[in-house]
């Protein structure tokens, strides 16, 4: 990030020098038109929103195995070679693949009775990320859009929804704002590829920056200001004569973009400000640093951040889609996941942010309990695990249980809509709240039939 | 990604006439929407039979949905809106008009060009999008003026390419790729919005950042890289008024209004004059550089304007 924008970003306001003003006024461009966008920057230092609840979604692209993480089956052949370990909560055992997280279990609730009906990547991704089935003309929003819409503040300095390294190809619509429209779409940073281990060339650092945040190198800051003022002035006529959603949205998107460009809050993306020991603890790879970035964004009031783990270089599988050599792949994947997640919980806790931040772990489905001929596990939606951790939930317990072979849920199956409704309750959002949809009918945040898991809510 | 499993599912079973609802024992038979059972000759694809039924003149739905879809394409709002949502709960705004269009379309053997000509020749289609006292109804379904519509990613890219004089030739080898690595592919990835009706299309913050600071617009307005700008700046005999007029024609396809022209010319003049005279420097080359930079600011402004990026 060019230095011009950091320390001097506040100067940005005064860098429209008096001389510039005179010139622009002389040109008949300044005057009232300057007020619109640049004036709102002054509010930047005043506004300090009171602490609200937020969500970090750790999205496991490809569908993560439940047995080799949270639903251990040591006494059954389906359990496979990986062993259970004791945790910081007496009586709770999880898989040896998550040693660091096992010491944070008092903050963690694995929901082991997920039971859904979509075993296809595209449909499963849509189902879990929206809480609805992909059908009919309604374009459901992804949960990041819907929750940031509820929890966020309009005119905030940073966007209300940030998506870090998403892999969208399974189902692009599952990553978008649907009927809520682009004003609820995520600010996306990071290309959604695999994580390199070890990430020696630090390519992840560039990829975690916001694209196009700074004016081009050959444009000066004062020139950029003049352009913006001129644009605002020129556009005002069209806005009056051509009102409507597209026109209003064009104006507000530019205003928000300018606000972010000139805000100190964009320092959130400057990971160099963090202590190197902490950066190491998160893991010096795109996912680990993505989790660190998530904490920095939450700290600055962003209500929803998602970080995707789409795979690790060297593993045969795509993401968590471990059809073959599951156990080797899981060791590699969890070597990235475990330190990042455990450090995230610890770091949030130390900063007093954990009570107000829900950290969700999930993918589109689980993996078959039965191990296939290639030491792999295939798609499985019948009985699998998602995890809620941190704020809003009573950690240190399992919810739900599967049969000894892992093939069935014993009781209280949890649907995608149930999970979404539970997440809503954990952050103080009414899941029965409504939004107007693209088909002109209001649609509830979670399906009206959803039954939130009240037992695990704090 | 799960091998090539999904391709095998694309193979059609020609003999299949029933389907079991997943997760249940319920078996459903192939039936038309009207409730009748189709006669499917042995060995014939049920899909083909369905396609024949769908597009037949006797199908009460096809002509109406087709006509409505084309209407929705041109107006941004369907007579039934959204265009996908035909149901009793969602009646057409102008049922007689829809019936007429549907009947004429079927009558003309579903000739789309006929329908397109009929719609675009209508007075309704040719109405202004500008708000006047006689057309300030707020309900777009009354069609009292043309709606302001967002452009698709492809339309916006093509508009910018046209305005700035760049072309990305079609690459046969890139056909059908998930996403290419070209400027156009990146732009379309960033701007695609398949979820919204054109009249509800919104701009995201990332899109605004991309248009303000991204390489496409920056190259387009860069003094070294822009063909349109170079052509306008170097054209013999052009003064600043003519230059600005040319930029308006390239971007907005209209001439500037007098007060717009006055403002922009004053801006370019003041930028050209000011610092030069401060520095007591009358070097012609420096003046030209400053003027060019100011003209590029005008170009940037027009390319970022809502008038440019919205269909109105």
XYZ file of C-alpha atoms in Angstrom:
770
model
C 0.000 0.000 0.000
C 1.623 3.288 -1.024
C 2.612 5.330 2.014
C 0.630 8.238 0.641
C -2.537 6.577 1.792
C -1.767 5.590 5.331
C -0.431 8.313 7.546
C -1.440 10.910 5.042
C -4.899 9.641 4.434
C -6.197 11.989 7.043
C -4.247 14.709 5.364
C -6.237 13.768 2.330
C -8.900 16.066 3.569
C -6.613 19.033 3.844
C -4.692 18.106 0.753
C -7.402 19.782 -1.244
C -5.485 22.926 -0.562
C -7.001 26.343 -0.391
C -5.421 27.025 -3.740
C -7.168 24.021 -5.233
C -10.399 25.270 -3.804
C -9.934 28.674 -5.329
C -9.179 27.163 -8.681
C -12.137 24.892 -8.594
C -14.421 27.614 -7.394
C -13.157 29.747 -10.224
C -14.020 26.931 -12.571
C -17.510 26.855 -11.164
C -17.081 23.303 -9.923
C -16.433 23.506 -6.215
C -18.885 25.299 -3.995
C -21.708 23.181 -2.738
C -20.700 20.132 -4.719
C -17.605 19.605 -2.610
C -19.731 19.053 0.398
C -21.373 15.758 -0.632
C -18.573 13.213 -0.430
C -15.558 14.844 1.033
C -17.357 16.409 3.933
C -18.574 13.082 5.220
C -14.958 12.205 5.863
C -15.009 14.551 8.817
C -17.453 12.248 10.512
C -14.778 9.593 10.343
C -13.088 10.605 13.554
C -16.272 11.273 15.457
C -18.179 8.090 14.859
C -17.314 5.270 17.203
C -20.006 2.679 17.075
C -20.900 0.886 20.248
C -19.889 -2.743 20.337
C -22.253 -4.965 18.412
C -22.173 -8.652 17.735
C -20.298 -10.035 14.795
C -19.700 -13.281 12.944
C -16.607 -14.892 11.479
C -17.415 -17.768 9.131
C -14.614 -20.268 8.501
C -15.807 -21.864 5.265
C -14.354 -25.268 4.398
C -14.696 -25.595 0.626
C -15.401 -29.121 -0.575
C -17.110 -30.515 2.536
C -14.947 -31.346 5.592
C -14.807 -34.768 7.227
C -16.596 -34.985 10.573
C -15.042 -38.218 11.854
C -11.443 -37.014 11.495
C -12.229 -33.748 13.264
C -15.068 -33.607 15.809
C -17.073 -36.834 15.665
C -14.447 -39.452 16.501
C -15.365 -43.146 16.167
C -12.422 -44.959 17.815
C -14.361 -48.197 18.307
C -15.548 -48.624 14.737
C -13.794 -49.436 11.503
C -15.283 -46.231 10.035
C -13.162 -44.305 12.549
C -10.032 -44.818 10.471
C -6.436 -44.519 11.658
C -6.574 -41.100 13.321
C -6.867 -41.147 17.116
C -9.024 -39.177 19.550
C -7.423 -36.849 22.096
C -8.631 -35.381 25.368
C -9.396 -31.686 25.448
C -9.471 -28.810 27.923
C -13.043 -29.869 28.735
C -13.158 -33.120 30.749
C -15.043 -35.858 28.943
C -14.916 -34.159 25.537
C -12.726 -35.838 22.964
C -11.957 -34.651 19.464
C -9.535 -35.864 16.802
C -5.767 -35.599 17.179
C -5.724 -33.465 14.031
C -6.793 -30.427 16.109
C -4.352 -30.301 19.057
C -4.369 -26.522 19.557
C -8.110 -26.181 19.252
C -8.539 -29.032 21.742
C -7.185 -26.654 24.382
C -9.907 -24.081 23.599
C -12.891 -26.403 23.824
C -14.593 -24.409 26.563
C -15.474 -21.957 23.768
C -16.533 -24.577 21.225
C -19.808 -26.416 20.448
C -19.602 -29.034 17.692
C -23.076 -29.729 16.287
C -22.698 -33.417 15.400
C -26.236 -34.019 14.201
C -26.298 -32.032 10.983
C -28.575 -33.784 8.527
C -29.214 -32.277 5.121
C -30.271 -33.585 1.734
C -27.839 -32.054 -0.715
C -24.778 -34.146 -1.508
C -23.732 -32.181 -4.581
C -21.110 -29.418 -4.232
C -23.089 -26.782 -6.065
C -26.448 -27.426 -4.406
C -24.934 -28.140 -0.994
C -22.914 -24.923 -1.096
C -26.026 -22.925 -1.919
C -28.077 -24.751 0.716
C -25.681 -24.228 3.621
C -24.707 -20.697 2.661
C -28.262 -19.419 2.237
C -30.283 -21.770 4.472
C -32.606 -22.444 1.532
C -32.766 -24.931 -1.322
C -31.778 -23.700 -4.756
C -35.133 -23.703 -6.512
C -37.724 -21.385 -7.985
C -37.261 -17.780 -9.010
C -36.143 -16.431 -5.609
C -32.467 -15.440 -5.435
C -31.618 -16.049 -1.785
C -28.765 -14.036 -0.285
C -25.728 -15.684 1.268
C -25.709 -15.528 5.064
C -22.918 -12.952 5.095
C -25.123 -10.582 3.121
C -28.221 -11.215 5.161
C -26.524 -10.931 8.565
C -24.349 -7.941 7.714
C -27.522 -6.316 6.476
C -29.015 -6.799 9.955
C -25.907 -6.116 12.035
C -24.176 -3.472 9.973
C -24.391 0.283 9.968
C -25.173 2.208 6.872
C -22.438 4.596 5.800
C -19.781 2.728 7.750
C -16.159 3.355 6.843
C -15.480 -0.264 6.026
C -17.939 -2.510 4.189
C -20.205 -4.560 6.433
C -19.305 -7.846 4.785
C -15.782 -8.918 3.841
C -15.080 -12.231 2.114
C -11.503 -13.442 2.253
C -10.243 -15.779 -0.506
C -13.592 -17.292 -1.514
C -13.662 -20.110 -4.083
C -16.920 -19.348 -5.873
C -16.916 -21.743 -8.796
C -19.047 -24.418 -7.152
C -21.949 -21.977 -7.112
C -21.352 -18.241 -7.589
C -24.892 -17.388 -6.453
C -24.137 -18.942 -3.051
C -21.547 -16.211 -2.472
C -23.640 -13.253 -3.528
C -26.224 -10.924 -2.067
C -29.114 -12.369 -4.106
C -32.230 -10.251 -3.854
C -30.562 -7.876 -1.376
C -28.518 -6.540 -4.289
C -24.897 -5.387 -4.651
C -25.096 -2.938 -1.751
C -25.067 -6.080 0.420
C -22.380 -7.830 -1.574
C -19.078 -8.650 0.073
C -15.862 -6.786 -0.318
C -13.763 -9.637 -1.674
C -10.050 -9.869 -0.996
C -7.717 -12.690 -1.936
C -7.844 -15.068 -4.832
C -9.543 -18.299 -3.892
C -6.712 -20.717 -4.602
C -4.963 -23.268 -2.472
C -2.778 -22.339 0.469
C 0.945 -22.785 -0.070
C 2.843 -24.421 2.761
C 5.305 -23.076 3.620
C 4.387 -19.762 2.091
C 7.882 -18.414 1.753
C 7.287 -15.874 -0.979
C 4.573 -14.180 1.057
C 2.341 -13.896 -1.989
C -0.646 -14.047 0.358
C 0.174 -10.594 1.680
C -0.567 -8.872 -1.606
C -3.595 -10.994 -2.161
C -5.140 -9.879 1.129
C -5.187 -6.260 -0.011
C -8.277 -4.538 -1.386
C -7.931 -4.156 -5.127
C -8.059 -0.687 -6.623
C -8.143 1.014 -3.247
C -5.661 3.659 -4.293
C -5.743 5.953 -7.248
C -3.391 4.911 -10.025
C 0.294 5.718 -9.525
C 0.328 8.558 -12.007
C -2.675 10.314 -10.460
C -1.964 12.600 -7.518
C -4.181 12.784 -4.489
C -5.233 16.340 -5.200
C -6.014 15.413 -8.779
C -8.136 12.517 -7.529
C -10.005 14.932 -5.267
C -10.649 17.318 -8.127
C -11.950 14.457 -10.254
C -14.290 13.296 -7.515
C -15.641 16.775 -6.923
C -16.169 17.236 -10.646
C -17.913 13.862 -10.910
C -20.205 14.593 -8.001
C -21.149 17.910 -9.537
C -21.647 16.537 -13.027
C -23.727 13.603 -11.788
C -26.106 15.711 -9.724
C -28.132 16.714 -12.782
C -28.619 13.135 -13.957
C -29.553 12.035 -10.447
C -32.367 14.570 -10.398
C -33.704 13.827 -13.855
C -33.283 10.035 -13.700
C -34.145 8.819 -10.216
C -34.336 5.102 -9.429
C -32.455 2.265 -7.804
C -29.554 2.085 -10.274
C -28.923 5.846 -10.041
C -29.130 5.993 -6.248
C -26.944 2.918 -5.926
C -24.308 4.373 -8.240
C -24.066 7.433 -6.032
C -23.965 5.535 -2.737
C -21.383 3.018 -3.960
C -19.050 5.822 -5.032
C -19.609 7.638 -1.751
C -18.820 4.513 0.238
C -15.783 3.721 -1.890
C -14.400 7.218 -1.352
C -15.143 7.009 2.353
C -13.188 3.781 2.591
C -10.283 5.047 0.471
C -9.846 8.038 2.715
C -10.511 6.344 6.026
C -7.969 5.339 8.614
C -9.979 2.141 8.967
C -8.397 0.693 5.823
C -5.332 0.196 8.009
C -7.126 -3.006 8.957
C -5.616 -4.486 5.812
C -2.087 -3.551 6.875
C -1.048 -6.792 8.583
C 2.497 -5.475 9.080
C 1.190 -3.632 12.091
C 0.872 -6.943 13.918
C 3.533 -8.532 16.065
C 5.434 -11.181 14.136
C 5.011 -13.787 16.900
C 1.247 -13.454 16.588
C 1.435 -13.649 12.816
C 3.430 -16.873 13.144
C 0.885 -18.248 15.596
C -1.952 -17.736 13.115
C 0.164 -19.417 10.466
C 2.034 -17.624 7.719
C -0.241 -18.701 4.930
C -3.264 -17.189 3.266
C -5.820 -18.800 5.563
C -3.915 -18.038 8.781
C -3.316 -14.433 7.808
C -6.904 -14.271 6.569
C -8.070 -15.164 10.074
C -5.813 -12.461 11.495
C -7.299 -9.991 9.012
C -10.758 -11.126 10.106
C -9.927 -10.196 13.694
C -8.623 -6.783 12.621
C -11.814 -6.134 10.666
C -14.090 -7.279 13.502
C -12.135 -5.005 15.820
C -12.973 -2.084 13.539
C -16.667 -2.840 13.581
C -17.144 -5.033 10.489
C -20.012 -7.321 11.500
C -19.428 -10.261 9.115
C -16.173 -11.675 7.799
C -15.744 -15.018 6.083
C -12.449 -16.789 5.497
C -12.364 -19.742 3.108
C -9.951 -22.645 3.335
C -9.974 -24.054 -0.180
C -7.166 -26.538 0.098
C -3.483 -26.805 0.772
C -0.795 -27.099 -1.859
C 0.535 -30.631 -2.162
C -2.712 -32.337 -1.238
C -4.358 -34.444 -3.938
C -7.856 -33.323 -3.141
C -9.549 -30.070 -3.965
C -10.171 -28.372 -0.661
C -11.839 -30.751 1.765
C -13.133 -32.935 -1.063
C -11.028 -35.886 0.058
C -12.252 -38.698 -2.212
C -8.842 -40.326 -2.000
C -6.060 -40.370 0.606
C -8.350 -38.649 3.055
C -6.116 -39.094 6.065
C -2.982 -37.565 4.580
C -5.007 -34.699 3.160
C -6.701 -34.048 6.501
C -3.368 -33.857 8.322
C -2.196 -31.197 5.875
C -5.459 -29.252 5.948
C -5.702 -29.252 9.731
C -2.067 -28.173 10.034
C -3.348 -24.898 8.576
C -6.795 -24.870 10.177
C -5.875 -25.768 13.759
C -3.365 -23.015 14.607
C -5.401 -20.380 12.753
C -8.712 -21.153 14.479
C -7.216 -21.696 17.959
C -5.187 -18.497 17.720
C -8.214 -16.603 16.464
C -10.285 -17.628 19.501
C -7.411 -16.866 21.850
C -6.679 -13.511 20.246
C -10.343 -12.447 20.258
C -10.556 -13.508 23.903
C -7.489 -11.486 24.935
C -8.954 -8.399 23.284
C -12.332 -8.826 24.935
C -13.977 -9.493 21.573
C -14.811 -13.161 21.962
C -18.075 -12.643 23.856
C -19.451 -10.620 20.989
C -17.989 -12.650 18.112
C -19.436 -15.933 16.905
C -16.973 -18.080 14.960
C -18.721 -20.616 12.708
C -16.962 -23.570 11.053
C -18.684 -25.402 8.226
C -18.643 -26.649 4.667
C -21.348 -27.747 2.252
C -21.643 -31.287 3.725
C -19.612 -33.942 5.544
C -17.836 -37.074 4.345
C -18.914 -40.708 4.250
C -18.279 -42.577 7.477
C -17.296 -45.583 5.347
C -13.772 -45.370 3.990
C -13.642 -46.097 0.250
C -11.129 -48.238 -1.650
C -8.806 -45.294 -2.155
C -8.577 -44.449 1.552
C -10.944 -41.616 0.777
C -14.249 -40.433 2.057
C -17.001 -39.321 -0.344
C -19.860 -36.790 -0.073
C -22.188 -37.296 2.899
C -25.106 -35.117 3.976
C -26.995 -37.595 6.175
C -25.040 -37.151 9.425
C -22.260 -34.634 9.764
C -20.810 -31.796 11.819
C -20.683 -28.018 11.892
C -19.194 -26.027 14.758
C -20.192 -22.865 16.584
C -17.542 -21.255 18.767
C -16.977 -18.040 20.676
C -19.687 -15.526 21.510
C -23.368 -16.262 21.862
C -23.038 -19.994 22.484
C -22.387 -22.136 25.563
C -19.040 -23.739 24.718
C -17.578 -26.903 26.144
C -20.295 -29.273 24.964
C -21.314 -31.361 22.021
C -24.753 -30.986 20.543
C -26.241 -34.086 18.951
C -24.782 -37.500 18.402
C -24.450 -40.033 15.603
C -24.698 -43.827 15.749
C -21.487 -45.802 16.543
C -20.841 -46.283 12.811
C -21.538 -42.616 12.160
C -24.160 -43.427 9.522
C -27.214 -41.928 11.219
C -28.085 -39.080 13.524
C -29.298 -40.475 16.869
C -31.610 -37.618 17.778
C -32.340 -33.961 17.020
C -31.247 -33.786 13.400
C -30.259 -30.218 12.551
C -31.116 -28.809 9.130
C -29.375 -25.998 7.285
C -32.268 -23.688 8.206
C -32.027 -24.735 11.887
C -28.338 -23.870 11.840
C -28.932 -20.484 10.219
C -31.655 -19.692 12.769
C -29.277 -20.690 15.594
C -26.559 -18.423 14.207
C -29.116 -15.595 14.051
C -30.098 -16.070 17.701
C -26.470 -16.239 18.807
C -25.865 -12.754 17.401
C -29.204 -11.278 18.405
C -30.924 -11.274 15.011
C -34.532 -12.418 14.676
C -34.457 -15.257 12.126
C -38.092 -14.517 11.296
C -37.209 -10.992 10.182
C -38.180 -10.305 6.577
C -36.605 -8.791 3.508
C -38.327 -7.906 0.254
C -37.251 -10.368 -2.431
C -36.801 -10.167 -6.183
C -40.216 -11.764 -6.675
C -41.977 -8.991 -4.795
C -42.731 -11.103 -1.741
C -41.076 -10.731 1.643
C -38.789 -13.638 2.544
C -37.765 -14.557 6.083
C -34.093 -14.610 7.030
C -34.385 -18.307 7.909
C -37.041 -20.682 6.641
C -40.211 -20.340 8.792
C -39.935 -24.016 9.726
C -36.448 -23.601 11.180
C -36.003 -24.685 14.809
C -33.038 -22.916 16.394
C -30.960 -24.981 18.845
C -31.915 -23.021 21.949
C -30.013 -25.419 24.266
C -26.602 -24.201 23.132
C -27.311 -20.473 23.136
C -25.626 -18.415 25.848
C -13.527 -31.905 -7.787
C -15.421 -35.178 -7.696
C -13.932 -36.733 -10.802
C -16.117 -36.673 -13.903
C -19.143 -37.929 -11.982
C -21.408 -35.069 -12.903
C -20.963 -35.626 -16.636
C -22.451 -39.093 -16.409
C -25.595 -37.578 -14.944
C -26.078 -35.550 -18.106
C -26.778 -38.670 -20.121
C -30.476 -39.010 -20.800
C -32.317 -42.286 -20.323
C -34.582 -42.488 -23.397
C -36.847 -45.095 -21.857
C -37.442 -43.300 -18.589
C -41.046 -42.174 -18.046
C -41.169 -41.959 -14.236
C -39.045 -40.433 -11.507
C -38.733 -41.231 -7.804
C -38.732 -38.153 -5.572
C -35.356 -38.223 -3.743
C -35.607 -39.287 -0.122
C -39.148 -40.663 -0.545
C -40.879 -43.628 -2.175
C -43.099 -41.337 -4.220
C -43.020 -42.106 -7.930
C -44.199 -39.449 -10.366
C -45.215 -39.992 -13.992
C -44.351 -37.639 -16.838
C -47.311 -35.228 -17.101
C -47.864 -31.945 -18.908
C -48.568 -28.801 -16.882
C -52.164 -29.016 -18.068
C -52.511 -32.404 -16.345
C -52.682 -34.489 -19.537
C -50.390 -37.457 -19.973
C -48.086 -37.227 -22.978
C -47.951 -39.821 -25.735
C -44.269 -40.602 -26.025
C -43.371 -43.018 -28.833
C -41.101 -45.852 -27.690
C -37.433 -45.035 -27.948
C -38.103 -41.305 -28.186
C -36.691 -38.874 -25.700
C -39.251 -37.579 -23.216
C -37.377 -34.304 -23.335
C -37.965 -34.012 -27.068
C -41.666 -34.680 -26.583
C -41.777 -32.023 -23.891
C -39.928 -29.551 -26.117
C -42.428 -30.141 -28.947
C -45.330 -29.564 -26.571
C -43.759 -26.460 -25.046
C -43.250 -24.723 -28.350
C -46.496 -25.732 -29.993
C -49.054 -23.047 -30.830
C -51.597 -24.810 -28.652
C -49.485 -24.373 -25.541
C -51.263 -21.618 -23.623
C -48.097 -20.578 -21.755
C -45.276 -20.438 -24.246
C -46.256 -17.422 -26.338
C -47.180 -15.396 -23.264
C -43.952 -16.099 -21.393
C -41.858 -15.539 -24.510
C -43.561 -12.221 -25.297
C -43.297 -11.136 -21.696
C -39.615 -12.008 -21.518
C -38.812 -9.960 -24.602
C -40.886 -7.055 -23.278
C -39.009 -7.327 -19.966
C -35.709 -7.277 -21.812
C -36.532 -3.973 -23.497
C -38.238 -2.216 -20.614
C -36.437 -3.716 -17.646
C -39.871 -4.531 -16.242
C -42.090 -7.314 -17.498
C -45.842 -7.069 -17.998
C -45.648 -9.982 -15.576
C -42.753 -9.070 -13.323
C -40.405 -10.710 -12.462
C -40.558 -12.370 -15.866
C -40.003 -15.810 -14.302
C -42.891 -15.572 -11.892
C -46.117 -16.396 -13.726
C -48.672 -17.219 -11.050
C -52.142 -16.270 -9.931
C -50.593 -14.278 -7.116
C -48.678 -12.204 -9.622
C -51.052 -10.994 -12.348
C -49.924 -9.045 -15.429
C -50.075 -5.256 -15.214
C -51.621 -5.042 -18.696
C -53.332 -8.378 -19.443
C -54.862 -7.268 -22.780
C -51.478 -6.104 -24.034
C -49.836 -9.394 -23.055
C -52.588 -11.374 -24.753
C -52.210 -9.330 -27.914
C -48.423 -9.696 -28.033
C -48.698 -13.441 -27.370
C -51.334 -13.961 -30.054
C -49.370 -11.974 -32.628
C -46.154 -13.800 -31.773
C -47.806 -17.207 -32.254
C -49.513 -15.926 -35.420
C -46.095 -14.944 -36.818
C -44.605 -18.378 -36.123
C -42.697 -17.170 -33.084
C -40.633 -14.812 -35.198
C -38.632 -12.921 -32.571
C -37.613 -10.214 -35.007
C -41.268 -9.455 -35.595
C -41.831 -9.075 -31.860
C -38.716 -6.957 -31.384
C -39.794 -4.648 -34.226
C -43.287 -4.329 -32.802
C -42.066 -3.472 -29.316
C -39.329 -1.069 -30.354
C -41.606 0.734 -32.812
C -44.108 1.438 -30.053
C -44.597 4.884 -28.602
C -44.146 3.388 -25.142
C -40.673 2.128 -25.968
C -39.666 5.477 -27.395
C -40.662 7.513 -24.352
C -37.969 9.496 -22.585
C -36.377 8.242 -19.363
C -36.138 11.778 -18.053
C -38.625 12.804 -15.365
C -41.108 15.470 -16.479
C -44.219 16.735 -14.797
C -46.394 14.619 -17.122
C -44.586 11.324 -16.459
C -43.568 11.415 -12.809
C -45.470 8.288 -11.782
C -43.351 6.366 -9.341
C -44.676 2.939 -10.386
C -42.458 1.705 -13.246
C -45.168 -0.777 -14.245
C -47.262 2.081 -15.599
C -44.584 2.623 -18.281
C -45.111 6.389 -18.234
C -41.408 6.863 -18.984
C -38.521 4.578 -19.823
C -36.938 3.032 -16.733
C -33.319 3.686 -15.880
C -31.572 0.335 -16.138
C -28.241 -0.968 -15.000
C -26.112 -2.522 -17.704
C -24.898 -6.102 -17.675
C -21.188 -6.627 -17.117
C -20.771 -7.389 -20.815
C -22.680 -4.269 -21.890
C -20.670 -2.025 -19.584
C -17.386 -3.519 -20.724
C -18.364 -3.114 -24.367
C -19.442 0.492 -23.726
C -16.128 1.326 -22.119
C -14.188 -0.454 -24.854
C -16.137 1.505 -27.465
C -15.570 4.823 -25.714
C -11.866 4.353 -25.132
C -11.041 2.660 -28.407
C -9.723 -0.679 -27.179
C -10.658 -4.050 -28.503
C -10.154 -7.463 -27.124
C -10.522 -9.911 -29.941
C -12.487 -13.073 -29.403
C -10.196 -15.939 -28.611
C -11.568 -19.238 -29.848
C -9.449 -21.196 -27.383
C -10.988 -19.308 -24.469
C -14.515 -20.337 -25.381
C -16.441 -21.996 -22.578
C -13.735 -21.450 -20.007
C -14.744 -21.031 -16.384
C -12.995 -17.702 -16.249
C -10.204 -16.399 -18.348
C -7.324 -14.255 -17.280
C -8.017 -11.419 -19.704
C -8.942 -7.872 -18.668
C -12.395 -8.468 -20.036
C -12.846 -11.711 -18.070
C -11.727 -10.056 -14.837
C -14.017 -7.102 -15.457
C -17.006 -9.326 -16.169
C -16.292 -11.413 -13.101
C -16.274 -8.244 -11.019
C -19.400 -6.724 -12.532
C -21.649 -9.696 -13.181
C -24.993 -9.574 -11.444
C -27.312 -12.256 -12.690
C -29.616 -11.843 -9.710
C -31.224 -8.487 -10.297
C -33.706 -7.163 -12.766
C -32.132 -4.349 -14.839
C -34.207 -1.725 -13.031
C -32.962 -2.946 -9.644
C -29.339 -3.308 -10.602
C -26.960 -1.786 -8.102
C -23.324 -0.762 -8.044
C -21.071 -2.373 -5.441
C -18.199 -0.660 -3.657
C -15.680 -2.906 -5.405
C -17.183 -1.954 -8.749
C -16.935 1.734 -7.903
C -13.302 1.267 -6.849
C -12.611 -0.593 -10.050
C -14.116 2.160 -12.214
C -12.368 4.916 -10.274
C -8.936 3.372 -9.854
C -8.773 0.160 -11.875
C -6.506 -0.515 -14.813
C -9.200 -0.439 -17.479
C -10.289 3.157 -16.839
C -6.796 4.214 -15.868
C -5.390 2.991 -19.166
C -8.304 4.592 -20.942
C -7.623 7.985 -19.399
C -3.840 7.672 -19.272
C -2.009 10.131 -21.473
C 0.388 7.412 -22.647
C -2.102 4.623 -23.190
C -5.437 6.018 -24.355
C -6.145 6.011 -28.058
C -9.306 8.076 -27.816
C -7.625 10.671 -25.634
C -4.532 10.811 -27.820
C -6.692 11.294 -30.900
C -8.651 14.119 -29.316
C -5.640 15.884 -27.838
C -3.608 15.752 -31.025
C -6.361 16.604 -33.474
C -5.243 19.699 -35.384
C -7.289 22.806 -34.804
C -9.187 21.569 -31.747
C -9.561 24.012 -28.891
C -10.642 22.942 -25.410
C -14.332 23.333 -26.288
C -14.007 21.004 -29.237
C -11.990 18.536 -27.200
C -14.633 18.391 -24.510
C -17.356 18.094 -27.089
C -15.500 15.156 -28.645
C -15.204 13.459 -25.237
C -18.944 13.871 -24.675
C -19.691 12.327 -28.048
C -17.307 9.416 -27.388
C -18.781 8.622 -23.983
C -22.329 9.946 -23.678
C -23.197 10.116 -27.363
C -24.420 13.695 -27.027
C -22.999 17.202 -27.066
C -22.491 18.993 -23.741
C -25.148 21.432 -22.603
C -23.900 25.039 -22.597
C -23.375 25.189 -18.833
C -21.601 21.817 -18.828
C -19.289 22.949 -21.579
C -18.604 26.191 -19.741
C -17.756 24.372 -16.495
C -15.440 21.842 -18.051
C -13.659 24.375 -20.260
C -13.170 26.622 -17.240
C -11.714 23.679 -15.350
C -9.244 22.827 -18.097
C -8.290 26.470 -18.556
C -7.735 27.044 -14.859
C -5.645 23.893 -14.499
C -3.566 24.885 -17.478
C -3.015 28.441 -16.405
C -2.667 28.398 -12.661
C 0.557 26.767 -11.606
C 2.368 27.850 -14.698
C 1.828 31.477 -13.918
C 2.636 30.869 -10.242
C 6.001 29.540 -11.225
C 6.527 32.340 -13.694
C 7.025 29.665 -16.266
C 5.478 30.011 -19.652
C 7.037 26.951 -21.122
C 4.640 25.771 -23.820
C 5.402 22.132 -23.216
C 4.507 22.339 -19.538
C 1.263 24.115 -20.383
C 0.363 21.394 -22.832
C 1.079 18.702 -20.266
C -1.124 20.377 -17.707
C -3.896 20.879 -20.206
C -3.703 17.247 -21.289
C -3.891 16.126 -17.709
C -6.957 18.291 -17.116
C -8.625 16.928 -20.265
C -7.936 13.412 -18.975
C -9.689 14.413 -15.734
C -12.758 15.336 -17.775
C -12.600 12.017 -19.608
C -12.321 10.167 -16.278
C -15.319 12.090 -14.960
C -17.495 11.221 -17.951
C -16.528 7.523 -17.845
C -17.381 7.363 -14.155
C -20.659 9.227 -14.464
C -23.978 7.542 -13.854
C -25.158 8.865 -17.214
C -22.441 6.767 -18.868
C -22.781 3.573 -16.890
C -26.574 3.368 -16.798
C -28.948 2.588 -19.646
C -31.449 5.443 -19.842
